[in-house]
Amino acid sequence: MDLNFTPEDEAFRAEVRAFLESVPPHLRGVSRRELSKEGQLEWHRMVFKQGWVAPAWPKEYGGTGWTTTQRYIWQEENAAYEVPIILPFGVTMVAPVIYSFGSEEQKAKFLPRILSGEDWWCQGYSEPGAGSDLASVRTKAELTEDGKHYIVNGQKTWTTLAQHADWIFCLVRTDPNAPKRQMGISFILVDMKTPGIEVKPIITIDGGHEVNDVFFTDVKVPVENRIGEENMGWTYAKVLLSHERTGIAGVARSKKGIERLKEVAGQELLDGVPLSEDKGFMSKVTELEIDLTALEFTELRTLAAESAGKGPGPESSVLKIKGSEIQQRLTELTLEAVGHYGFPFLGDEQLDGWNESPIGPDYAIGSAPSYYNTRKTTIYGGSNEIQRNIIAKMILGL
Amino acid sequence: MDFSFTEEQTLLRNTVERFVQDKYDFETRAKIIKSDDGWRKDYWQQFAELGILAAPFDEDHGGLGGSAIDIMVMMEELGKGLVVEPFLPTVVLGGGFLRHGGTAAHKAEVIPAVIGGECVIAPAYAEPRGRFNLADLETTAKKDGEGYVLNGHKAVALGGPWADKFIITARTSGGQRDEQGVTVFLVDKNTDGLSTRDYPTVDGYRASEVMLDNVKVSADAIIGDVDNGLELVERVMDEGIAALCAEACGVMKQLVDKTIAYSRERKQFGVAIGSFQVLQHRMVDMYLNYEQSVSMTYMVNLKLGEDATERKKAASAAKVQIGRAGKFIGQNAVQIHGGMGITEEMDVGHYFKRITMIDTQFGNVDHHMRRYAALSE
Ligand SMILES: Cc1cc2nc3c(=O)[nH]c(=O)nc-3n(C[C@H](O)[C@H](O)[C@H](O)COP(=O)(O)OP(=O)(O)OC[C@H]3O[C@@H](n4cnc5c(N)ncnc54)[C@H](O)[C@@H]3O)c2cc1C
């Protein structure tokens, strides 16, 4: 056991930093909410040019062949430079399903376009009636008589960034009479331009538009767009759900978040003295930092096990629970730190190209909306209650 | 000992409750907070007609002579409806300053205007660098002949965009955080040199930054005593806290009830999610937090008349309880609603937003823990 990085790792870190130094300022330090579609794509193309979009993929499909340590360094430096994330829907969600279970044609058609950012993907799993209980999806896909197409009818919901998407991957019901609900589900890929698809925004309590309802009315999907066998979609999706553990805990970004929080506390005054000198407040920050250190080492242990060949398992639930709770606590303490200036609500026009001086200090802007928005992290990706159920069952054997 | 309400109090509660039910449903409120004005001036007139604005004032000035408990029952109902019209700034705080510190002329002129719905008051006590310390003032008021000249920047004055008058705290002597040297002024919004920047708040209200650039006022503008205003400010703010706690109880009641109702309706895995024991216990804890908050709200409202130290401790203790309970209840209400909890279209998220900001208003948990501890030394 040791914590040292090898000289090769340090050389790699230098290479990563050299690349990140070249990222233009307008792509740094912007939250996802502020980042436009164009900004997101610009970033994706930069990383693509560098060949680093998909560290976790097998090399034959365009993966980097990095060690887990290198992947860790990449995450850490990304957070330190506050560059955007590579959106997970294509690269970390659908691609592993395609290269693990897809046909050669599907791999050749979709993987290069995911890497290059040519196709923007979204995830069509959840439905109004199927949230935590995902196996109850009802969106129906029926084969046409000639067996060449599925006709899809139904509704997906909470679909993140569907408003920008070119493709959506969906769990659909192909056998309503299967003996177990999980056995009648197929995994299909749908071109968002197909007639019969309608995307409607869902506005969240922070005023943002990141999720949508997606309606399907007699949408015609070629059978070639089904992954693997009919009615086997649940099995494929489950593999995906626990895939790619690097980054799920968001450790590197939360570390940066704590740094930022301390900066805020250093500027905010309490009786004329910086809040960062207040024992009461800082003990909460310290507690959070220690929690995060524990999570960092839990993640490192998980990664070590993974690189030793142990496949992804229920341990990812540990990372999800602790990671999301820390992210929430971070926004909570930031809102607390800014005092009265948590109140002003500045609309988008004031985030982007606003010429007047903002209301209150810069560091306070958006702290309440960000706190509101971050409540999502314990809800999505399998709620924390569901993650605890998984741990109880799969790890504790209860 | 008696925890029952008088007939008048029940009547007041019913009046506000009915108003909220009939005229302040969720869709109506959504329209109000999105509108250019951000409030319904005609509703404010109706408040006046219903006697809501008259509750705490003396009968001599046209009021109903009500007590803190009268305010409490109304605030609770206003909280249930997330009513944004400025009852707290104008009647509770503005009214408090006028009642406890106003001159005979203020009382004779301004109180009837408040009662009649013709005068909205926004207290501007906070400052950009003062955090929650009411004495930490950079705004100055310098003697100028018979009157004063005000200079400074007051922060986040809730209700400011609708105000006809501001109540402004300023330093007339002493150092920046000295207890001595604080003076309270009642200033017309249209006074030369006073300007505002108005904006919506994250919980659906409107607020203003108030800039004072050589604002000349006469000595008649002073509320209370020159240099000795801090005790008055603290008293009024404690009354504000007591009222705010009642509003918070209304908000929390809704969050608890709506979550229980949702958990009965929402089915996953073939059963109502309310049947999962882990959620049941969570909702039990929400309920416990709510009940403890109601108790503390009664406590502070019953103790507002006690000596200053007792009153301050009661207010801080209640505010700590509300802040903590509000966070627990708000976060878990959203969590149990799943994705629906964070949508703009569902009411629960709006209650969550308000209960969150109630912790900041008049000082957060940390501030009031510190204040309570200092008073207990
Ligand atoms: C911002 C955001 C983005 C999202 N993006 C996507 C996306 O891109 N694609 C997609 O397909 N989905 C997406 N989702 C959907 C997300 O996966 C679901 O919200 C999540 O699965 C929870 O489902 P639900 O909202 O229906 O809540 P419900 O399942 O109704 O749950 C409500 C509450 O009940 C609890 N609960 C449910 N079952 C149990 C149980 N057995 N034991 C104990 N407690 C239980 C839950 O934990 C929760 O607290 C997104 C959601 C959000 C909020």
mmCIF file with all atom_site columns, C-alpha atoms in Angstrom, chain A residues 172-316:
data_model
loop_
_atom_site.group_PDB
_atom_site.id
_atom_site.type_symbol
_atom_site.label_atom_id
_atom_site.label_alt_id
_atom_site.label_comp_id
_atom_site.label_asym_id
_atom_site.label_entity_id
_atom_site.label_seq_id
_atom_site.pdbx_PDB_ins_code
_atom_site.Cartn_x
_atom_site.Cartn_y
_atom_site.Cartn_z
_atom_site.occupancy
_atom_site.B_iso_or_equiv
_atom_site.pdbx_formal_charge
_atom_site.auth_seq_id
_atom_site.auth_comp_id
_atom_site.auth_asym_id
_atom_site.auth_atom_id
_atom_site.pdbx_PDB_model_num
ATOM 1   C CA . VAL A 1 172 ? -39.497 0.048   -23.925 1.00 0.00 ? 172 VAL A CA 1
ATOM 2   C CA . ARG A 1 173 ? -42.001 -2.714  -23.308 1.00 0.00 ? 173 ARG A CA 1
ATOM 3   C CA . THR A 1 174 ? -42.000 -5.278  -26.080 1.00 0.00 ? 174 THR A CA 1
ATOM 4   C CA . ASP A 1 175 ? -43.735 -8.103  -24.226 1.00 0.00 ? 175 ASP A CA 1
ATOM 5   C CA . PRO A 1 176 ? -46.567 -6.995  -21.973 1.00 0.00 ? 176 PRO A CA 1
ATOM 6   C CA . ASN A 1 177 ? -47.303 -10.622 -21.080 1.00 0.00 ? 177 ASN A CA 1
ATOM 7   C CA . ALA A 1 178 ? -43.851 -11.649 -19.905 1.00 0.00 ? 178 ALA A CA 1
ATOM 8   C CA . PRO A 1 179 ? -43.936 -13.735 -16.699 1.00 0.00 ? 179 PRO A CA 1
ATOM 9   C CA . LYS A 1 180 ? -41.704 -11.181 -14.972 1.00 0.00 ? 180 LYS A CA 1
ATOM 10  C CA . ARG A 1 181 ? -41.891 -7.466  -15.760 1.00 0.00 ? 181 ARG A CA 1
ATOM 11  C CA . GLN A 1 182 ? -38.134 -7.304  -16.233 1.00 0.00 ? 182 GLN A CA 1
ATOM 12  C CA . MET A 1 183 ? -38.342 -9.883  -18.989 1.00 0.00 ? 183 MET A CA 1
ATOM 13  C CA . GLY A 1 184 ? -40.507 -7.933  -21.400 1.00 0.00 ? 184 GLY A CA 1
ATOM 14  C CA . ILE A 1 185 ? -38.282 -4.893  -21.895 1.00 0.00 ? 185 ILE A CA 1
ATOM 15  C CA . SER A 1 186 ? -36.093 -4.010  -24.868 1.00 0.00 ? 186 SER A CA 1
ATOM 16  C CA . PHE A 1 187 ? -33.302 -1.497  -25.300 1.00 0.00 ? 187 PHE A CA 1
ATOM 17  C CA . ILE A 1 188 ? -33.715 0.667   -28.386 1.00 0.00 ? 188 ILE A CA 1
ATOM 18  C CA . LEU A 1 189 ? -32.001 3.669   -29.932 1.00 0.00 ? 189 LEU A CA 1
ATOM 19  C CA . VAL A 1 190 ? -34.220 6.338   -31.417 1.00 0.00 ? 190 VAL A CA 1
ATOM 20  C CA . ASP A 1 191 ? -33.360 9.218   -33.713 1.00 0.00 ? 191 ASP A CA 1
ATOM 21  C CA . MET A 1 192 ? -34.868 12.337  -32.128 1.00 0.00 ? 192 MET A CA 1
ATOM 22  C CA . LYS A 1 193 ? -35.795 13.662  -35.562 1.00 0.00 ? 193 LYS A CA 1
ATOM 23  C CA . THR A 1 194 ? -38.248 10.819  -36.154 1.00 0.00 ? 194 THR A CA 1
ATOM 24  C CA . PRO A 1 195 ? -41.800 12.085  -36.689 1.00 0.00 ? 195 PRO A CA 1
ATOM 25  C CA . GLY A 1 196 ? -44.048 11.613  -33.643 1.00 0.00 ? 196 GLY A CA 1
ATOM 26  C CA . ILE A 1 197 ? -41.509 12.680  -31.010 1.00 0.00 ? 197 ILE A CA 1
ATOM 27  C CA . GLU A 1 198 ? -42.311 15.761  -29.004 1.00 0.00 ? 198 GLU A CA 1
ATOM 28  C CA . VAL A 1 199 ? -40.063 17.309  -26.358 1.00 0.00 ? 199 VAL A CA 1
ATOM 29  C CA . LYS A 1 200 ? -41.609 19.523  -23.710 1.00 0.00 ? 200 LYS A CA 1
ATOM 30  C CA . PRO A 1 201 ? -39.554 21.386  -21.111 1.00 0.00 ? 201 PRO A CA 1
ATOM 31  C CA . ILE A 1 202 ? -39.877 20.794  -17.374 1.00 0.00 ? 202 ILE A CA 1
ATOM 32  C CA . ILE A 1 203 ? -38.741 23.862  -15.477 1.00 0.00 ? 203 ILE A CA 1
ATOM 33  C CA . THR A 1 204 ? -37.065 23.146  -12.157 1.00 0.00 ? 204 THR A CA 1
ATOM 34  C CA . ILE A 1 205 ? -37.322 25.186  -8.940  1.00 0.00 ? 205 ILE A CA 1
ATOM 35  C CA . ASP A 1 206 ? -34.079 26.991  -9.646  1.00 0.00 ? 206 ASP A CA 1
ATOM 36  C CA . GLY A 1 207 ? -35.690 28.340  -12.806 1.00 0.00 ? 207 GLY A CA 1
ATOM 37  C CA . GLY A 1 208 ? -33.532 26.194  -15.070 1.00 0.00 ? 208 GLY A CA 1
ATOM 38  C CA . HIS A 1 209 ? -34.437 24.031  -18.034 1.00 0.00 ? 209 HIS A CA 1
ATOM 39  C CA . GLU A 1 210 ? -32.428 20.833  -17.946 1.00 0.00 ? 210 GLU A CA 1
ATOM 40  C CA . VAL A 1 211 ? -35.120 18.156  -17.916 1.00 0.00 ? 211 VAL A CA 1
ATOM 41  C CA . ASN A 1 212 ? -37.976 17.366  -20.280 1.00 0.00 ? 212 ASN A CA 1
ATOM 42  C CA . ASP A 1 213 ? -40.953 15.225  -21.017 1.00 0.00 ? 213 ASP A CA 1
ATOM 43  C CA . VAL A 1 214 ? -40.535 13.253  -24.236 1.00 0.00 ? 214 VAL A CA 1
ATOM 44  C CA . PHE A 1 215 ? -43.727 12.044  -25.902 1.00 0.00 ? 215 PHE A CA 1
ATOM 45  C CA . PHE A 1 216 ? -43.838 9.235   -28.472 1.00 0.00 ? 216 PHE A CA 1
ATOM 46  C CA . THR A 1 217 ? -46.797 8.963   -30.816 1.00 0.00 ? 217 THR A CA 1
ATOM 47  C CA . ASP A 1 218 ? -46.567 6.178   -33.408 1.00 0.00 ? 218 ASP A CA 1
ATOM 48  C CA . VAL A 1 219 ? -42.840 6.665   -33.705 1.00 0.00 ? 219 VAL A CA 1
ATOM 49  C CA . LYS A 1 220 ? -41.354 4.313   -36.295 1.00 0.00 ? 220 LYS A CA 1
ATOM 50  C CA . VAL A 1 221 ? -38.015 2.824   -35.251 1.00 0.00 ? 221 VAL A CA 1
ATOM 51  C CA . PRO A 1 222 ? -36.064 0.367   -37.445 1.00 0.00 ? 222 PRO A CA 1
ATOM 52  C CA . VAL A 1 223 ? -35.465 -2.973  -35.688 1.00 0.00 ? 223 VAL A CA 1
ATOM 53  C CA . GLU A 1 224 ? -31.767 -2.553  -36.457 1.00 0.00 ? 224 GLU A CA 1
ATOM 54  C CA . ASN A 1 225 ? -31.838 0.061   -33.689 1.00 0.00 ? 225 ASN A CA 1
ATOM 55  C CA . ARG A 1 226 ? -32.562 -2.527  -31.033 1.00 0.00 ? 226 ARG A CA 1
ATOM 56  C CA . ILE A 1 227 ? -29.589 -3.496  -28.926 1.00 0.00 ? 227 ILE A CA 1
ATOM 57  C CA . GLY A 1 228 ? -29.088 -7.241  -28.603 1.00 0.00 ? 228 GLY A CA 1
ATOM 58  C CA . GLU A 1 229 ? -32.083 -9.476  -28.278 1.00 0.00 ? 229 GLU A CA 1
ATOM 59  C CA . GLU A 1 230 ? -35.688 -8.521  -27.878 1.00 0.00 ? 230 GLU A CA 1
ATOM 60  C CA . ASN A 1 231 ? -36.911 -8.535  -24.259 1.00 0.00 ? 231 ASN A CA 1
ATOM 61  C CA . MET A 1 232 ? -33.363 -8.589  -22.916 1.00 0.00 ? 232 MET A CA 1
ATOM 62  C CA . GLY A 1 233 ? -33.093 -4.819  -22.450 1.00 0.00 ? 233 GLY A CA 1
ATOM 63  C CA . TRP A 1 234 ? -33.312 -4.908  -18.668 1.00 0.00 ? 234 TRP A CA 1
ATOM 64  C CA . THR A 1 235 ? -30.183 -7.067  -18.427 1.00 0.00 ? 235 THR A CA 1
ATOM 65  C CA . TYR A 1 236 ? -28.246 -4.671  -20.636 1.00 0.00 ? 236 TYR A CA 1
ATOM 66  C CA . ALA A 1 237 ? -29.485 -1.639  -18.755 1.00 0.00 ? 237 ALA A CA 1
ATOM 67  C CA . LYS A 1 238 ? -28.503 -3.072  -15.392 1.00 0.00 ? 238 LYS A CA 1
ATOM 68  C CA . VAL A 1 239 ? -24.927 -3.477  -16.532 1.00 0.00 ? 239 VAL A CA 1
ATOM 69  C CA . LEU A 1 240 ? -25.001 0.150   -17.533 1.00 0.00 ? 240 LEU A CA 1
ATOM 70  C CA . LEU A 1 241 ? -26.473 1.298   -14.243 1.00 0.00 ? 241 LEU A CA 1
ATOM 71  C CA . SER A 1 242 ? -23.486 0.221   -12.183 1.00 0.00 ? 242 SER A CA 1
ATOM 72  C CA . HIS A 1 243 ? -20.913 0.962   -14.862 1.00 0.00 ? 243 HIS A CA 1
ATOM 73  C CA . GLU A 1 244 ? -18.159 3.534   -14.700 1.00 0.00 ? 244 GLU A CA 1
ATOM 74  C CA . ARG A 1 245 ? -17.435 4.279   -11.119 1.00 0.00 ? 245 ARG A CA 1
ATOM 75  C CA . THR A 1 246 ? -14.716 6.830   -11.608 1.00 0.00 ? 246 THR A CA 1
ATOM 76  C CA . GLY A 1 247 ? -16.259 10.165  -11.007 1.00 0.00 ? 247 GLY A CA 1
ATOM 77  C CA . ILE A 1 248 ? -19.658 9.017   -9.744  1.00 0.00 ? 248 ILE A CA 1
ATOM 78  C CA . ALA A 1 249 ? -18.759 10.342  -6.279  1.00 0.00 ? 249 ALA A CA 1
ATOM 79  C CA . GLY A 1 250 ? -17.665 13.702  -7.687  1.00 0.00 ? 250 GLY A CA 1
ATOM 80  C CA . VAL A 1 251 ? -14.790 13.837  -5.206  1.00 0.00 ? 251 VAL A CA 1
ATOM 81  C CA . ALA A 1 252 ? -12.503 16.042  -7.246  1.00 0.00 ? 252 ALA A CA 1
ATOM 82  C CA . ARG A 1 253 ? -15.247 18.567  -7.956  1.00 0.00 ? 253 ARG A CA 1
ATOM 83  C CA . SER A 1 254 ? -16.362 18.647  -4.346  1.00 0.00 ? 254 SER A CA 1
ATOM 84  C CA . LYS A 1 255 ? -12.768 19.318  -3.294  1.00 0.00 ? 255 LYS A CA 1
ATOM 85  C CA . LYS A 1 256 ? -12.763 22.318  -5.569  1.00 0.00 ? 256 LYS A CA 1
ATOM 86  C CA . GLY A 1 257 ? -16.149 23.247  -4.126  1.00 0.00 ? 257 GLY A CA 1
ATOM 87  C CA . ILE A 1 258 ? -14.722 23.302  -0.609  1.00 0.00 ? 258 ILE A CA 1
ATOM 88  C CA . GLU A 1 259 ? -11.893 25.512  -1.794  1.00 0.00 ? 259 GLU A CA 1
ATOM 89  C CA . ARG A 1 260 ? -14.467 27.900  -3.253  1.00 0.00 ? 260 ARG A CA 1
ATOM 90  C CA . LEU A 1 261 ? -16.538 27.791  -0.086  1.00 0.00 ? 261 LEU A CA 1
ATOM 91  C CA . LYS A 1 262 ? -13.495 28.788  1.936   1.00 0.00 ? 262 LYS A CA 1
ATOM 92  C CA . GLU A 1 263 ? -12.880 31.671  -0.449  1.00 0.00 ? 263 GLU A CA 1
ATOM 93  C CA . VAL A 1 264 ? -16.459 32.833  0.059   1.00 0.00 ? 264 VAL A CA 1
ATOM 94  C CA . ALA A 1 265 ? -16.061 32.562  3.820   1.00 0.00 ? 265 ALA A CA 1
ATOM 95  C CA . GLY A 1 266 ? -12.851 34.571  3.518   1.00 0.00 ? 266 GLY A CA 1
ATOM 96  C CA . GLN A 1 267 ? -14.704 37.448  1.886   1.00 0.00 ? 267 GLN A CA 1
ATOM 97  C CA . GLU A 1 268 ? -17.920 37.493  3.856   1.00 0.00 ? 268 GLU A CA 1
ATOM 98  C CA . LEU A 1 269 ? -17.669 39.547  7.030   1.00 0.00 ? 269 LEU A CA 1
ATOM 99  C CA . LEU A 1 270 ? -19.083 38.692  10.448  1.00 0.00 ? 270 LEU A CA 1
ATOM 100 C CA . ASP A 1 271 ? -18.749 41.600  12.856  1.00 0.00 ? 271 ASP A CA 1
ATOM 101 C CA . GLY A 1 272 ? -16.006 42.938  10.651  1.00 0.00 ? 272 GLY A CA 1
ATOM 102 C CA . VAL A 1 273 ? -13.999 39.713  10.715  1.00 0.00 ? 273 VAL A CA 1
ATOM 103 C CA . PRO A 1 274 ? -13.975 37.205  7.859   1.00 0.00 ? 274 PRO A CA 1
ATOM 104 C CA . LEU A 1 275 ? -16.441 34.364  8.334   1.00 0.00 ? 275 LEU A CA 1
ATOM 105 C CA . SER A 1 276 ? -13.508 32.031  7.725   1.00 0.00 ? 276 SER A CA 1
ATOM 106 C CA . GLU A 1 277 ? -12.281 32.966  11.189  1.00 0.00 ? 277 GLU A CA 1
ATOM 107 C CA . ASP A 1 278 ? -15.539 31.988  12.827  1.00 0.00 ? 278 ASP A CA 1
ATOM 108 C CA . LYS A 1 279 ? -15.103 28.715  14.683  1.00 0.00 ? 279 LYS A CA 1
ATOM 109 C CA . GLY A 1 280 ? -18.737 27.744  14.466  1.00 0.00 ? 280 GLY A CA 1
ATOM 110 C CA . PHE A 1 281 ? -18.979 28.056  10.724  1.00 0.00 ? 281 PHE A CA 1
ATOM 111 C CA . MET A 1 282 ? -15.556 26.641  10.018  1.00 0.00 ? 282 MET A CA 1
ATOM 112 C CA . SER A 1 283 ? -16.139 23.543  12.121  1.00 0.00 ? 283 SER A CA 1
ATOM 113 C CA . LYS A 1 284 ? -18.946 22.695  9.716   1.00 0.00 ? 284 LYS A CA 1
ATOM 114 C CA . VAL A 1 285 ? -16.635 23.206  6.757   1.00 0.00 ? 285 VAL A CA 1
ATOM 115 C CA . THR A 1 286 ? -13.997 21.049  8.433   1.00 0.00 ? 286 THR A CA 1
ATOM 116 C CA . GLU A 1 287 ? -16.505 18.309  9.102   1.00 0.00 ? 287 GLU A CA 1
ATOM 117 C CA . LEU A 1 288 ? -17.430 18.310  5.450   1.00 0.00 ? 288 LEU A CA 1
ATOM 118 C CA . GLU A 1 289 ? -13.826 18.268  4.355   1.00 0.00 ? 289 GLU A CA 1
ATOM 119 C CA . ILE A 1 290 ? -13.105 15.262  6.555   1.00 0.00 ? 290 ILE A CA 1
ATOM 120 C CA . ASP A 1 291 ? -16.178 13.497  5.220   1.00 0.00 ? 291 ASP A CA 1
ATOM 121 C CA . LEU A 1 292 ? -14.877 14.146  1.740   1.00 0.00 ? 292 LEU A CA 1
ATOM 122 C CA . THR A 1 293 ? -11.430 12.797  2.592   1.00 0.00 ? 293 THR A CA 1
ATOM 123 C CA . ALA A 1 294 ? -13.047 9.587   3.804   1.00 0.00 ? 294 ALA A CA 1
ATOM 124 C CA . LEU A 1 295 ? -15.005 9.371   0.592   1.00 0.00 ? 295 LEU A CA 1
ATOM 125 C CA . GLU A 1 296 ? -11.897 9.986   -1.457  1.00 0.00 ? 296 GLU A CA 1
ATOM 126 C CA . PHE A 1 297 ? -10.186 7.015   0.131   1.00 0.00 ? 297 PHE A CA 1
ATOM 127 C CA . THR A 1 298 ? -13.275 4.871   -0.171  1.00 0.00 ? 298 THR A CA 1
ATOM 128 C CA . GLU A 1 299 ? -13.285 5.711   -3.851  1.00 0.00 ? 299 GLU A CA 1
ATOM 129 C CA . LEU A 1 300 ? -9.585  4.946   -4.188  1.00 0.00 ? 300 LEU A CA 1
ATOM 130 C CA . ARG A 1 301 ? -10.127 1.575   -2.516  1.00 0.00 ? 301 ARG A CA 1
ATOM 131 C CA . THR A 1 302 ? -12.967 0.844   -4.899  1.00 0.00 ? 302 THR A CA 1
ATOM 132 C CA . LEU A 1 303 ? -10.852 1.834   -7.876  1.00 0.00 ? 303 LEU A CA 1
ATOM 133 C CA . ALA A 1 304 ? -7.997  -0.344  -6.683  1.00 0.00 ? 304 ALA A CA 1
ATOM 134 C CA . ALA A 1 305 ? -10.346 -3.301  -6.434  1.00 0.00 ? 305 ALA A CA 1
ATOM 135 C CA . GLU A 1 306 ? -11.659 -2.497  -9.875  1.00 0.00 ? 306 GLU A CA 1
ATOM 136 C CA . SER A 1 307 ? -8.230  -2.365  -11.473 1.00 0.00 ? 307 SER A CA 1
ATOM 137 C CA . ALA A 1 308 ? -7.493  -5.676  -9.749  1.00 0.00 ? 308 ALA A CA 1
ATOM 138 C CA . GLY A 1 309 ? -10.246 -7.059  -11.927 1.00 0.00 ? 309 GLY A CA 1
ATOM 139 C CA . LYS A 1 310 ? -13.267 -7.052  -9.640  1.00 0.00 ? 310 LYS A CA 1
ATOM 140 C CA . GLY A 1 311 ? -16.232 -6.059  -11.773 1.00 0.00 ? 311 GLY A CA 1
ATOM 141 C CA . PRO A 1 312 ? -18.501 -3.140  -10.860 1.00 0.00 ? 312 PRO A CA 1
ATOM 142 C CA . GLY A 1 313 ? -20.847 -4.021  -8.041  1.00 0.00 ? 313 GLY A CA 1
ATOM 143 C CA . PRO A 1 314 ? -23.063 -2.608  -5.317  1.00 0.00 ? 314 PRO A CA 1
ATOM 144 C CA . GLU A 1 315 ? -20.105 -0.665  -3.861  1.00 0.00 ? 315 GLU A CA 1
ATOM 145 C CA . SER A 1 316 ? -20.954 2.067   -6.325  1.00 0.00 ? 316 SER A CA 1
#
